[in-house]
Amino acid sequence: YNMVIQIETNLEPLDLLKEIKIIEKKVGRELNKVKNMPRELDIDILAMGDMIINSNILKIPHPYIPERKFVLKPWNDIGSNFIIPSIGENIKSLLDLTNDSSSVRRVLILK
């Protein structure tokens, strides 16, 4: 399952990334697994306001946002007007323009 959430934090981007890695490890994610394969949990920082970071460790905004309908659709549901600073387009526009034709559906799991 994929989801997009919005949080508020006082952490700097690299400190947030460190905390995310701790959470992933606690859930059982193996950090040495092959890239883009199924995993227990994968948390990405998609954006942090109007910040742009392009380093070997962290890229903000996430470079593949426009190519991933599974990111754009849920993000559009919670923040369609958010403008991706490196692109200058909002989420709604990117969803309308994406070449990703995959199917995305909302799933509700009740326990």
C-alpha atoms as a PDB file:
ATOM      1  CA  TYR A   1       0.000   0.000   0.000  1.00  0.00           C
ATOM      2  CA  ASN A   2       1.079   3.572  -0.663  1.00  0.00           C
ATOM      3  CA  MET A   3       0.025   6.701   1.126  1.00  0.00           C
ATOM      4  CA  VAL A   4       0.983  10.327   1.419  1.00  0.00           C
ATOM      5  CA  ILE A   5       0.823  12.091   4.755  1.00  0.00           C
ATOM      6  CA  GLN A   6       1.606  15.618   5.837  1.00  0.00           C
ATOM      7  CA  ILE A   7       3.471  16.191   9.075  1.00  0.00           C
ATOM      8  CA  GLU A   8       4.849  19.142  10.972  1.00  0.00           C
ATOM      9  CA  THR A   9       8.359  18.862  12.350  1.00  0.00           C
ATOM     10  CA  ASN A  10      11.104  21.031  13.782  1.00  0.00           C
ATOM     11  CA  LEU A  11      13.712  18.585  12.492  1.00  0.00           C
ATOM     12  CA  GLU A  12      16.168  19.578   9.799  1.00  0.00           C
ATOM     13  CA  PRO A  13      15.943  17.388   6.668  1.00  0.00           C
ATOM     14  CA  LEU A  14      18.932  15.146   7.473  1.00  0.00           C
ATOM     15  CA  ASP A  15      17.760  14.709  11.065  1.00  0.00           C
ATOM     16  CA  LEU A  16      14.305  13.751   9.778  1.00  0.00           C
ATOM     17  CA  LEU A  17      15.908  11.244   7.408  1.00  0.00           C
ATOM     18  CA  LYS A  18      17.835   9.696  10.333  1.00  0.00           C
ATOM     19  CA  GLU A  19      14.606   9.308  12.321  1.00  0.00           C
ATOM     20  CA  ILE A  20      12.865   7.745   9.310  1.00  0.00           C
ATOM     21  CA  LYS A  21      15.670   5.184   8.964  1.00  0.00           C
ATOM     22  CA  ILE A  22      15.276   4.300  12.659  1.00  0.00           C
ATOM     23  CA  ILE A  23      11.526   3.744  12.160  1.00  0.00           C
ATOM     24  CA  GLU A  24      12.098   1.599   9.061  1.00  0.00           C
ATOM     25  CA  LYS A  25      14.652  -0.523  10.907  1.00  0.00           C
ATOM     26  CA  LYS A  26      12.313  -1.003  13.909  1.00  0.00           C
ATOM     27  CA  VAL A  27       9.642  -2.327  11.544  1.00  0.00           C
ATOM     28  CA  GLY A  28      12.125  -4.824  10.117  1.00  0.00           C
ATOM     29  CA  ARG A  29      13.342  -3.223   6.923  1.00  0.00           C
ATOM     30  CA  GLU A  30      16.654  -4.622   5.764  1.00  0.00           C
ATOM     31  CA  LEU A  31      18.719  -1.723   4.437  1.00  0.00           C
ATOM     32  CA  ASN A  32      20.875  -3.931   2.195  1.00  0.00           C
ATOM     33  CA  LYS A  33      18.017  -5.251   0.055  1.00  0.00           C
ATOM     34  CA  VAL A  34      17.923  -4.676  -3.694  1.00  0.00           C
ATOM     35  CA  LYS A  35      16.548  -1.255  -4.649  1.00  0.00           C
ATOM     36  CA  ASN A  36      12.844  -0.895  -5.599  1.00  0.00           C
ATOM     37  CA  MET A  37      11.858  -4.346  -4.402  1.00  0.00           C
ATOM     38  CA  PRO A  38       8.974  -5.029  -1.982  1.00  0.00           C
ATOM     39  CA  ARG A  39       9.891  -4.161   1.593  1.00  0.00           C
ATOM     40  CA  GLU A  40       8.243  -3.991   4.975  1.00  0.00           C
ATOM     41  CA  LEU A  41       8.184  -0.189   5.010  1.00  0.00           C
ATOM     42  CA  ASP A  42       9.568   2.526   2.766  1.00  0.00           C
ATOM     43  CA  ILE A  43       9.223   6.134   3.914  1.00  0.00           C
ATOM     44  CA  ASP A  44      10.260   8.908   1.554  1.00  0.00           C
ATOM     45  CA  ILE A  45      10.474  12.618   2.201  1.00  0.00           C
ATOM     46  CA  LEU A  46       8.612  13.977  -0.804  1.00  0.00           C
ATOM     47  CA  ALA A  47       8.940  17.680  -0.039  1.00  0.00           C
ATOM     48  CA  MET A  48       9.618  20.104   2.792  1.00  0.00           C
ATOM     49  CA  GLY A  49       7.942  23.405   2.019  1.00  0.00           C
ATOM     50  CA  ASP A  50       9.884  25.317  -0.613  1.00  0.00           C
ATOM     51  CA  MET A  51      13.184  23.643   0.244  1.00  0.00           C
ATOM     52  CA  ILE A  52      15.401  22.216  -2.505  1.00  0.00           C
ATOM     53  CA  ILE A  53      18.175  19.765  -1.554  1.00  0.00           C
ATOM     54  CA  ASN A  54      20.212  17.834  -4.090  1.00  0.00           C
ATOM     55  CA  SER A  55      22.860  15.703  -2.403  1.00  0.00           C
ATOM     56  CA  ASN A  56      24.010  12.087  -2.603  1.00  0.00           C
ATOM     57  CA  ILE A  57      22.170  11.384   0.650  1.00  0.00           C
ATOM     58  CA  LEU A  58      18.913  13.236   0.119  1.00  0.00           C
ATOM     59  CA  LYS A  59      16.984  14.816  -2.732  1.00  0.00           C
ATOM     60  CA  ILE A  60      14.110  17.140  -1.859  1.00  0.00           C
ATOM     61  CA  PRO A  61      11.682  17.363  -3.554  1.00  0.00           C
ATOM     62  CA  HIS A  62      11.725  13.689  -4.427  1.00  0.00           C
ATOM     63  CA  PRO A  63      12.828  13.563  -8.085  1.00  0.00           C
ATOM     64  CA  TYR A  64      10.240  11.010  -9.229  1.00  0.00           C
ATOM     65  CA  ILE A  65       7.082  12.755  -7.992  1.00  0.00           C
ATOM     66  CA  PRO A  66       5.815  13.640 -11.509  1.00  0.00           C
ATOM     67  CA  GLU A  67       6.285  10.041 -12.680  1.00  0.00           C
ATOM     68  CA  ARG A  68       4.398   8.307  -9.883  1.00  0.00           C
ATOM     69  CA  LYS A  69       0.634   8.339  -9.936  1.00  0.00           C
ATOM     70  CA  PHE A  70       0.632   6.305  -6.709  1.00  0.00           C
ATOM     71  CA  VAL A  71       2.187   9.393  -5.073  1.00  0.00           C
ATOM     72  CA  LEU A  72       0.305  12.098  -6.972  1.00  0.00           C
ATOM     73  CA  LYS A  73      -3.216  10.705  -6.454  1.00  0.00           C
ATOM     74  CA  PRO A  74      -3.158  10.471  -2.653  1.00  0.00           C
ATOM     75  CA  TRP A  75      -1.228  13.745  -2.420  1.00  0.00           C
ATOM     76  CA  ASN A  76      -3.864  15.398  -4.587  1.00  0.00           C
ATOM     77  CA  ASP A  77      -6.493  14.173  -2.098  1.00  0.00           C
ATOM     78  CA  ILE A  78      -4.827  16.035   0.785  1.00  0.00           C
ATOM     79  CA  GLY A  79      -2.963  18.935  -0.845  1.00  0.00           C
ATOM     80  CA  SER A  80      -3.718  19.499  -4.513  1.00  0.00           C
ATOM     81  CA  ASN A  81      -2.443  23.096  -4.456  1.00  0.00           C
ATOM     82  CA  PHE A  82       1.011  22.290  -3.067  1.00  0.00           C
ATOM     83  CA  ILE A  83       3.595  23.587  -5.527  1.00  0.00           C
ATOM     84  CA  ILE A  84       6.698  21.452  -6.095  1.00  0.00           C
ATOM     85  CA  PRO A  85       9.429  24.094  -5.843  1.00  0.00           C
ATOM     86  CA  SER A  86      11.874  22.584  -8.343  1.00  0.00           C
ATOM     87  CA  ILE A  87       9.117  22.227 -10.966  1.00  0.00           C
ATOM     88  CA  GLY A  88       6.820  25.184 -10.278  1.00  0.00           C
ATOM     89  CA  GLU A  89       3.666  23.084 -10.765  1.00  0.00           C
ATOM     90  CA  ASN A  90       1.097  22.080  -8.195  1.00  0.00           C
ATOM     91  CA  ILE A  91       0.134  18.479  -7.428  1.00  0.00           C
ATOM     92  CA  LYS A  92      -3.190  18.695  -9.297  1.00  0.00           C
ATOM     93  CA  SER A  93      -1.420  19.845 -12.481  1.00  0.00           C
ATOM     94  CA  LEU A  94       1.229  17.135 -12.172  1.00  0.00           C
ATOM     95  CA  LEU A  95      -1.481  14.490 -11.720  1.00  0.00           C
ATOM     96  CA  ASP A  96      -3.254  15.768 -14.832  1.00  0.00           C
ATOM     97  CA  LEU A  97       0.026  15.784 -16.811  1.00  0.00           C
ATOM     98  CA  THR A  98       1.648  12.543 -15.648  1.00  0.00           C
ATOM     99  CA  ASN A  99       2.476   9.851 -18.191  1.00  0.00           C
ATOM    100  CA  ASP A 100       1.870   7.180 -15.531  1.00  0.00           C
ATOM    101  CA  SER A 101      -1.240   5.343 -16.718  1.00  0.00           C
ATOM    102  CA  SER A 102      -1.282   2.827 -13.857  1.00  0.00           C
ATOM    103  CA  SER A 103      -4.450   2.269 -11.893  1.00  0.00           C
ATOM    104  CA  VAL A 104      -4.660   3.793  -8.426  1.00  0.00           C
ATOM    105  CA  ARG A 105      -7.543   3.060  -6.108  1.00  0.00           C
ATOM    106  CA  ARG A 106      -8.409   4.037  -2.578  1.00  0.00           C
ATOM    107  CA  VAL A 107      -8.382   1.183  -0.081  1.00  0.00           C
ATOM    108  CA  LEU A 108     -10.039   1.300   3.324  1.00  0.00           C
ATOM    109  CA  ILE A 109      -9.055  -1.393   5.797  1.00  0.00           C
ATOM    110  CA  LEU A 110     -11.261  -1.703   8.873  1.00  0.00           C
ATOM    111  CA  LYS A 111     -10.343  -3.904  11.803  1.00  0.00           C
END
